[in-house]
Amino acid sequence: MASSVVTLIVGGEVFQTTAATLSRAGASSPLASLAPTPASAPHFLDRDPRLFATLLSFLRRGRLAPTSPDSDPPSPALLAEARHFGVEGALLASLSPASAFSPLALRPSALLPLAGRVPPSAVAVPPSPHPASVFAAHGGVVTRFDAALASRGSVLTPLPAVDSLVAVSPTLALAGARDFAGVHLCRYPDDAPATAREVLSWPGSPSATVLSMAATSATEVSSPWLFTSFESARRNSSAVVTFDMNSLSPVAEIGRKEVYGADVEAAIPASRLSWLGRHNLLLAAGSHSGPAGVVGDICLWDVRASATVPVWELREKEDCFADIAASEALSSLFKVGAASGEVFMADLRMLGGGGISIEPWVCIGDGQRAAAAASAGRKEGNGCRIECYLNWVFVARGGEVEVWTQVELAQEAGGKKLMRRNWVGNGPSFVIAGGSGHESVKEKTKIVSWAFGGSRMALARDDKRSIEVWDSAPAAISFNP
Amino acid sequence: MEAAGAGGRRGTVKQLNVGGKLFALEASSLPISLSLSPSPNPIFVDRDPALLSAILSAIRAPSAAPAFPAGVLLDEAHSYGLHDQLLAALSPPPLLGFSASRASTLSPPSEPFPTALAPRHDGSLCLAHGAGLLTHYSPALEHLTTFRTHLHRITSLRQLPPGLAVAGSSLSPGLHVYDLLKGRHVASVQWSDPTDLRVQKAKVIAIAARPAADAADKNSPILATFECPHRENCILVFDPVTLKPIQEIGRQTGSAAKSSAPGRVVHLQELGLVFAASVSSGAFGYSGYMRLWDIRSGDVVWETSEPGGVGRSSRFGDPFADVDVDVKQQILYKVCSKSGDIGAADLRCLGKDPWVYMSSGPRGSGGGHGSVLHCYKSQVFVSRKDGLEVWSRLEEQSNGTANLAEQTRAKENINSEGINENCFRSCYVDTEEDADRGMIHIMEGGGDRLFVTREEMQGVEVWETSQLAGAISLSLSSLLV
């Protein structure tokens, strides 16, 4: 044991550790090459000893020890020091790990201000193995905040306003707009200014606008794919195009639809894409609001089997979805009914071959209310959003977020799996204003866009020029002054 | 290099080299892997020296606020065998109601409206809040987990020793056991009677799981009162290991106030008795009963019901609003609903009218309406509309000439039951501002803390006795603010 001890003198202070601890910094780090030495012949590093002590503690424990009870984000000086020692990536990833995500422990943790006057229209967080940096589009500008929420960088895209934003990695985000052609790649290299020079477009119709995008997560395939739902400028044809993100070339065109004559409903373009990697399925759903109500079209595509015939298709007429999402962990589809505002669930394993005839949706909210609202033609679900992250389903209603948890009963008690609803945070309730003592309703404005990643939830609210970040890191006790 | 020792006790001292800094720790407290090493040289430990020095200073000077969050230090203290010492140093001094103050407010992250509390003798807290959420706090009151149960509202909750919680709801049937660490449903228990088919879907009204301050007996049964939809009720006794019902006592029809389901159950293990009390209130005031059941025979040993009992005629029309048992002192305490007086009855000599009423003490305007009474650490905490009051017993005073007059007066007042009302003193625990926050809804003692929730208020107040003076500095700068 004594032979593996490494003695270091950093800026005049003695540190002793083991070679195993230093090797956790990664092979590219200068720390990994330090060989065990006797205490009489230490290595000498001309760096700040206080920052080095924090980094060494991080290597030992695997996460940063908060120095104060209200764990501050690491300072830019510490991040610069971490970059010097090659542990910045590991440090950023440890700040907000997906394993620490717990929706019922989410608390508002930071407010990220955006420059300029335009409120944010879209937010995105890169998928799990990457550190949870936050991207926000405001006007035509896409701003990236790093995972420590300590620094930011912006890039100007040619788009007048960004409607859909997808984060592929902490250095790459894709922006698209409903009224402007092409997918624009925003790159944020570590050592150069951010750029947005590359454009991806539908080869069949180069002026087509972007309705929705979805990317495969980086772990499962060597070259990530991007699915983009394009609609031609004349709005008479649409298709989902798959791009290879390494070569930036189109790979396949899925489900091309052409509108002939007045029958718009026969070819509703997909406005919501979602990739189910474990099932190798692409969910493409679109809805059309007409004088007769909202009609929707939900398709599941197996990309390898066929690009023209979906695996499963459902035409929605009654209580069509306001928003739809697919959960891999629960292997189900979830929707919010546009009429009822209730949440419905469809098990992916129970979708029949002739899916149109069988009603796949099971209401997991108040079924009676849903039926009544649907028949009365109300629009309770207008503007609701639904999103799945890990084992949970989130629904945004106005300014509030609700979460659905799956609770599994013990085998002896029936072993049933139940979906249960809760508000994230306080929920819509009276809040006693601190100090003044009188009751006031805290008005939260509508959620325009949201994203989940790491242990975080990022929210963009209507008319707020900042991004709200909620974190489920262990919170301290609130002490009274 | 810095040397430090853990306290002044004599013993074999082991030198440790923690990350390049020298420490001396008592060998007996160290874990085996460290203490068995025979070498006389300092043993090298690859850990953070700053954390160990913070642990040692927290143990030496318990009053100072530690430099790191308590949870980080407690984690680290495990590897040096200092966990128990550190926890003792971080815990508050013994709870004295007359000098307690509000130390903090625990606010769970989502839906922070408590519905039930279950503290343990080590100071950890399990909290039911919102719609079926359970939050677990460590003995240092650090947030551990929050998870959703399948119940919609948990109204009764107790902790079982190996990290389990027993929860019941007045809305849905059955008693349910959850694993607090994994957040999983473990088992369910229902009240069933093969000879009576009407007994089904019984809801849990109250749970008693071992006296809160007692950790010795591992096999004390769990008691729960069940009530069927048609109001028939009983107390079921469960084995804490197998979670199977052992015994059913006190089955009643529930057709009258005298036979309604008891809302408070206390297991008096030393006496082999079960105390059950039911209180109901309506437009015409309070009514209720208290009963002592022999757990072996299942017979009623003693009972009284108010109004209409055999009490003193002067107290007629002043029925009790709440009642609790002090298990250690073996005294029943009740609070009268009209006058707000506290009555005490010695369990060892219960007669027809065993109550001794305490006349002294603050008399608020509200009387005893809505009062909650809780016995903890030989003190009686009583909540009233205008504040929280504590009744504590004076220590036996040695014979002195100064209070001879008082002694003779005390002798005259000694009742045949042996409760001397002059031995009790009452004080307000809280200030008027505290009382303005609302009526106290639930009060539970655990460790050296008192946990208090208020009606329609977020969070749980933690009341502790503090050794810190908490002096407010009156320097010029603070006066200007």
XYZ file of N, CA, C and O in Angstrom, chain A residues 1-2 5-6 13-18 20-21 24 53 56-57 60-61 63 65-70 102-107 405 407-413 418 420-427 429-432 439 470 474-475 477-480, chain B residues 1 17-21 43-49 51 66-69 72 75-76 102-113 129-133 137 140-143 146-152 176 178 184-188 456-458:
480
model
N 0.833 -1.199 0.000
C 0.000 0.000 0.000
C 0.869 1.251 0.000
O 0.635 2.191 -0.741
N 1.927 1.197 0.809
C 2.780 2.378 0.907
C 3.482 2.653 -0.414
O 3.805 3.794 -0.730
N 1.716 5.112 -2.864
C 1.422 6.477 -2.428
C 2.169 7.474 -3.303
O 3.368 7.327 -3.546
N 1.437 8.472 -3.786
C 2.024 9.536 -4.578
C 2.067 10.787 -3.714
O 1.057 11.171 -3.125
N 2.023 23.246 -0.730
C 1.331 22.372 0.219
C 1.527 20.918 -0.162
O 1.534 20.563 -1.355
N 1.633 20.066 0.856
C 1.886 18.653 0.614
C 0.554 17.925 0.466
O -0.365 18.112 1.265
N 0.430 17.130 -0.573
C -0.723 16.264 -0.751
C -0.210 14.855 -0.940
O 0.787 14.644 -1.624
N -0.882 13.908 -0.315
C -0.529 12.513 -0.559
C -1.783 11.780 -0.978
O -2.849 11.961 -0.384
N -1.629 10.959 -1.993
C -2.773 10.187 -2.456
C -2.233 8.924 -3.109
O -1.027 8.684 -3.095
N -3.135 8.120 -3.664
C -2.688 6.884 -4.305
C -2.744 7.051 -5.812
O -3.475 7.904 -6.333
N -4.082 5.032 -7.762
C -5.413 4.628 -8.214
C -6.352 5.827 -8.246
O -7.156 5.982 -9.171
N -6.249 6.684 -7.241
C -7.106 7.874 -7.208
C -6.776 8.798 -8.377
O -7.671 9.304 -9.049
N -8.119 7.988 -11.832
C -9.530 8.266 -12.131
C -9.691 9.536 -12.949
O -10.748 9.810 -13.474
N -6.883 20.978 -3.930
C -7.463 20.178 -2.848
C -8.905 19.809 -3.183
O -9.346 18.678 -2.953
N -8.813 17.134 -5.926
C -8.375 15.841 -5.403
C -9.500 15.193 -4.604
O -9.746 13.986 -4.697
N -10.216 16.019 -3.858
C -11.375 15.522 -3.114
C -12.428 14.983 -4.082
O -13.053 13.958 -3.823
N -11.369 11.576 -5.286
C -11.532 10.540 -4.262
C -12.988 10.140 -4.090
O -13.327 8.975 -4.001
N -13.875 11.147 -4.037
C -15.264 10.891 -3.680
C -16.167 10.692 -4.882
O -17.278 10.200 -4.744
N -17.637 13.042 -6.430
C -18.460 14.247 -6.590
C -17.856 15.348 -5.751
O -17.052 15.091 -4.860
N -17.444 17.981 -2.948
C -17.939 18.203 -1.594
C -18.375 19.655 -1.512
O -17.583 20.552 -1.757
N -19.654 19.888 -1.221
C -20.071 21.282 -1.120
C -19.400 21.939 0.081
O -19.338 21.371 1.166
N -18.859 23.113 -0.129
C -18.133 23.763 0.951
C -19.067 24.559 1.843
O -18.714 24.903 2.941
N -20.257 24.836 1.351
C -21.222 25.531 2.201
C -22.539 24.765 2.128
O -22.775 24.032 1.170
N -23.404 24.916 3.123
C -24.654 24.156 3.105
C -25.508 24.422 1.871
O -26.206 23.549 1.398
N -25.449 25.620 1.323
C -26.246 25.905 0.123
C -25.370 25.698 -1.105
O -25.042 26.626 -1.824
N -34.914 12.899 -9.398
C -36.089 12.460 -8.662
C -37.110 13.587 -8.767
O -36.888 14.660 -8.218
N -38.177 13.389 -9.534
C -39.062 14.522 -9.835
C -39.704 15.112 -8.587
O -39.992 16.297 -8.541
N -39.922 14.262 -7.565
C -40.596 14.769 -6.379
C -39.635 15.512 -5.475
O -40.036 16.073 -4.470
N -38.353 15.505 -5.829
C -37.382 16.280 -5.057
C -36.897 17.486 -5.848
O -35.950 18.130 -5.445
N -37.560 17.777 -6.978
C -37.122 18.925 -7.785
C -37.443 20.220 -7.061
O -38.544 20.403 -6.562
N -36.454 21.092 -7.020
C -36.655 22.426 -6.465
C -36.088 23.426 -7.448
O -35.095 23.141 -8.105
N -46.174 9.076 -11.565
C -45.218 8.083 -11.106
C -45.871 6.712 -11.198
O -47.054 6.575 -10.897
N -46.377 3.333 -9.466
C -46.202 2.691 -8.169
C -46.543 1.219 -8.344
O -47.617 0.885 -8.821
N -45.601 0.376 -7.970
C -45.829 -1.058 -8.121
C -46.137 -1.642 -6.758
O -45.361 -1.476 -5.815
N -47.262 -2.320 -6.650
C -47.607 -2.962 -5.384
C -46.839 -4.273 -5.261
O -46.420 -4.850 -6.257
N -46.654 -4.695 -4.012
C -45.923 -5.938 -3.771
C -46.676 -7.120 -4.375
O -47.896 -7.064 -4.577
N -45.942 -8.197 -4.672
C -46.546 -9.375 -5.313
C -47.731 -9.911 -4.527
O -48.772 -10.239 -5.080
N -47.567 -9.975 -3.189
C -48.642 -10.545 -2.357
C -49.878 -9.662 -2.380
O -50.990 -10.115 -2.164
N -49.662 -8.381 -2.613
C -50.794 -7.457 -2.606
C -51.380 -7.280 -3.998
O -52.103 -6.338 -4.267
N -49.654 0.958 -10.763
C -50.613 2.056 -10.782
C -49.900 3.336 -11.168
O -48.737 3.535 -10.818
N -49.756 7.305 -10.614
C -50.210 8.263 -9.608
C -49.713 9.659 -9.922
O -48.607 9.840 -10.402
N -50.537 10.640 -9.616
C -50.292 12.023 -10.028
C -49.824 12.880 -8.873
O -50.288 12.707 -7.745
N -48.916 13.794 -9.139
C -48.500 14.786 -8.135
C -48.108 16.065 -8.840
O -47.796 16.050 -10.026
N -48.091 17.144 -8.087
C -47.531 18.382 -8.626
C -46.041 18.400 -8.353
O -45.591 17.907 -7.320
N -45.301 18.988 -9.253
C -43.888 19.247 -8.992
C -43.822 20.606 -8.300
O -44.399 21.575 -8.787
N -43.151 20.654 -7.177
C -43.135 21.899 -6.396
C -44.429 22.036 -5.613
O -45.093 21.054 -5.305
N -44.793 23.255 -5.312
C -45.950 23.485 -4.454
C -47.262 23.197 -5.142
O -48.256 22.952 -4.489
N -47.284 23.256 -6.460
C -48.538 23.117 -7.160
C -49.317 24.417 -7.100
O -48.890 25.390 -6.489
N -51.279 26.602 -5.552
C -51.836 26.741 -4.214
C -51.539 28.139 -3.725
O -50.737 28.865 -4.281
N -52.192 28.474 -2.653
C -51.943 29.771 -2.050
C -50.561 29.747 -1.415
O -50.192 28.788 -0.749
N -49.824 30.793 -1.621
C -48.492 30.874 -1.041
C -48.493 32.051 -0.083
O -48.909 33.152 -0.428
N -48.080 31.778 1.134
C -47.964 32.869 2.092
C -46.710 33.654 1.742
O -45.603 33.124 1.782
N -51.759 36.682 2.556
C -51.828 35.660 1.529
C -51.881 36.299 0.152
O -52.530 37.311 -0.061
N -34.640 23.679 -12.539
C -35.013 22.956 -11.323
C -34.049 21.788 -11.192
O -33.745 21.122 -12.161
N -29.754 16.940 -3.550
C -30.234 16.994 -2.164
C -30.226 18.414 -1.630
O -29.199 19.086 -1.639
N -31.366 18.841 -1.179
C -31.502 20.235 -0.762
C -31.274 20.370 0.731
O -31.507 19.448 1.503
N -31.787 22.109 4.533
C -32.924 22.516 5.348
C -33.066 24.029 5.223
O -32.075 24.742 5.189
N -34.280 24.482 5.149
C -34.462 25.928 5.076
C -34.462 26.491 6.490
O -35.357 26.238 7.278
N -33.409 27.214 6.794
C -33.319 27.783 8.129
C -33.975 29.143 8.149
O -33.911 29.895 7.181
N -34.582 29.434 9.255
C -35.217 30.741 9.385
C -34.212 31.751 9.899
O -33.345 31.417 10.678
N 2.559 20.057 9.001
C 1.546 19.009 9.199
C 0.779 19.247 10.495
O 1.286 19.857 11.419
N -2.140 9.054 8.473
C -1.735 10.033 7.483
C -2.886 10.126 6.492
O -3.062 9.271 5.642
N -3.694 11.162 6.648
C -4.864 11.299 5.786
C -4.529 12.278 4.677
O -4.429 13.484 4.911
N -4.288 11.758 3.495
C -4.015 12.584 2.323
C -2.861 13.548 2.504
O -2.903 14.654 1.975
N -1.850 13.181 3.314
C -0.688 14.044 3.471
C -0.672 14.822 4.770
O 0.279 15.526 5.057
N -1.750 14.728 5.593
C -1.775 15.417 6.876
C -1.866 14.370 7.989
O -2.532 13.349 7.826
N -0.549 5.261 9.427
C -1.205 4.504 8.356
C -1.686 5.504 7.323
O -2.299 6.519 7.687
N -1.424 5.196 6.057
C -1.849 6.123 5.024
C -3.300 5.837 4.649
O -3.688 4.711 4.360
N -4.141 6.879 4.662
C -5.542 6.769 4.257
C -5.748 7.772 3.142
O -5.452 8.957 3.306
N -6.250 7.280 2.005
C -6.430 8.173 0.867
C -7.795 8.836 0.940
O -8.715 8.483 0.211
N -7.930 9.787 1.859
C -9.196 10.515 1.987
C -8.889 11.991 2.166
O -7.733 12.396 2.291
N -9.977 12.790 2.201
C -9.821 14.237 2.261
C -9.511 14.670 3.693
O -10.322 14.438 4.594
N -8.339 15.283 3.951
C -8.023 15.690 5.321
C -8.925 16.817 5.837
O -9.192 16.892 7.030
N -12.091 17.145 5.455
C -13.334 16.600 6.007
C -13.081 16.046 7.401
O -13.883 16.255 8.314
N -20.806 23.432 11.550
C -19.740 22.774 10.786
C -19.535 23.436 9.434
O -20.440 24.060 8.880
N -18.306 23.271 8.915
C -17.941 23.928 7.657
C -18.553 23.225 6.455
O -18.653 23.810 5.394
N -18.942 21.968 6.614
C -19.525 21.205 5.518
C -20.940 20.792 5.920
O -21.252 20.744 7.108
N -21.798 20.470 4.951
C -23.124 19.975 5.313
C -23.013 18.714 6.170
O -22.114 17.896 5.981
N -22.582 15.184 4.497
C -21.256 14.877 3.942
C -20.339 14.410 5.070
O -19.621 13.416 4.937
N -21.348 10.907 6.379
C -20.896 9.875 5.435
C -19.425 9.565 5.663
O -19.007 8.411 5.725
N -18.635 10.639 5.750
C -17.194 10.495 5.886
C -16.844 9.873 7.246
O -15.915 9.082 7.353
N -37.947 27.452 17.924
C -38.068 26.890 16.590
C -36.715 26.960 15.915
O -36.167 28.045 15.710
N -36.147 25.797 15.570
C -34.808 25.768 14.994
C -34.860 25.868 13.480
O -34.031 26.528 12.876
N -35.813 25.204 12.871
C -35.868 25.210 11.409
C -37.252 24.783 10.979
O -38.077 24.366 11.793
N -37.502 24.918 9.701
C -38.734 24.410 9.116
C -38.342 23.468 7.994
O -37.612 23.867 7.094
N -38.813 22.238 8.079
C -38.545 21.279 7.017
C -39.632 21.446 5.981
O -40.812 21.376 6.301
N -39.209 21.672 4.755
C -40.202 21.817 3.706
C -39.891 20.821 2.608
O -38.896 20.948 1.916
N -40.729 19.795 2.457
C -40.466 18.840 1.377
C -40.597 19.525 0.022
O -41.317 20.519 -0.099
N -39.879 19.005 -1.000
C -39.804 19.738 -2.255
C -41.126 19.887 -2.995
O -41.371 20.901 -3.600
N -41.961 18.836 -2.990
C -43.200 18.979 -3.746
C -44.390 18.776 -2.820
O -44.347 17.947 -1.921
N -45.442 19.521 -3.092
C -46.688 19.462 -2.320
C -46.413 19.460 -0.822
O -46.715 18.491 -0.120
N -45.849 20.535 -0.287
C -45.341 20.487 1.101
C -46.404 20.661 2.175
O -46.185 21.363 3.144
N -47.554 20.031 2.023
C -48.588 20.129 3.053
C -48.667 18.811 3.816
O -49.152 17.818 3.290
N -46.998 13.779 3.049
C -47.485 15.094 2.664
C -48.117 15.023 1.286
O -47.905 14.069 0.538
N -48.870 16.077 0.973
C -49.482 16.186 -0.341
C -50.376 15.000 -0.638
O -51.027 14.444 0.242
N -50.404 14.597 -1.895
C -51.218 13.468 -2.311
C -50.366 12.202 -2.255
O -49.739 11.826 -3.222
N -50.312 11.577 -1.089
C -49.657 10.282 -0.977
C -48.157 10.290 -1.123
O -47.583 9.308 -1.573
N -47.507 11.372 -0.759
C -46.053 11.413 -0.852
C -45.437 11.104 0.504
O -45.971 11.496 1.537
N -36.366 11.870 6.318
C -35.251 12.697 6.745
C -34.357 11.884 7.670
O -34.851 11.106 8.487
N -29.956 13.602 11.219
C -29.464 14.976 11.188
C -30.415 15.872 10.395
O -30.047 16.973 10.010
N -31.613 15.373 10.122
C -32.667 16.075 9.377
C -32.227 16.469 7.974
O -32.562 17.532 7.475
N -31.480 15.585 7.339
C -31.130 15.813 5.944
C -32.109 15.044 5.085
O -32.447 13.898 5.377
N -32.521 15.691 4.001
C -33.492 15.065 3.119
C -32.880 13.825 2.471
O -31.824 13.904 1.859
N -37.777 11.230 -1.379
C -39.199 11.533 -1.490
C -39.749 10.580 -2.528
O -39.172 10.452 -3.593
N -40.822 9.879 -2.199
C -41.405 9.004 -3.212
C -42.912 8.978 -3.057
O -43.460 9.424 -2.053
N -43.561 8.456 -4.093
C -45.006 8.437 -4.131
C -45.494 7.049 -3.716
O -44.954 6.044 -4.155
N -46.485 7.019 -2.852
C -47.138 5.765 -2.526
C -48.402 5.672 -3.365
O -48.790 6.643 -4.006
N -49.028 4.515 -3.346
C -50.239 4.397 -4.160
C -51.441 5.022 -3.468
O -52.486 5.191 -4.074
N -51.303 5.372 -2.176
C -52.417 5.988 -1.455
C -52.575 7.437 -1.912
O -51.615 8.075 -2.325
N -53.798 7.943 -1.813
C -54.022 9.318 -2.247
C -53.822 10.323 -1.128
O -53.601 11.496 -1.363
N -50.469 -0.350 4.812
C -49.470 -0.617 3.790
C -48.073 -0.351 4.320
O -47.852 0.622 5.020
N -44.144 0.341 3.400
C -43.248 0.813 2.342
C -41.816 0.778 2.822
O -41.537 1.038 3.988
N -40.253 1.491 -2.218
C -41.077 0.435 -2.812
C -42.129 -0.045 -1.845
O -41.927 -0.030 -0.635
N -43.238 -0.499 -2.408
C -44.291 -1.103 -1.609
C -43.840 -2.498 -1.208
O -43.368 -3.262 -2.048
N -43.938 -2.835 0.079
C -43.439 -4.121 0.551
C -44.587 -5.085 0.834
O -44.547 -6.244 0.432
N -45.592 -4.600 1.525
C -46.681 -5.510 1.891
C -47.927 -4.713 2.209
O -47.868 -3.498 2.448
N -49.048 -5.393 2.204
C -50.319 -4.805 2.597
C -50.987 -5.726 3.604
O -50.835 -6.944 3.513
N -53.168 24.027 7.173
C -53.031 24.734 5.903
C -51.713 25.498 5.792
O -51.644 26.543 5.145
N -50.704 25.024 6.483
C -49.390 25.651 6.352
C -48.429 24.633 5.756
O -48.526 23.446 6.021
N -47.462 25.151 4.986
C -46.462 24.281 4.393
C -45.409 23.912 5.424
O -45.088 24.698 6.297
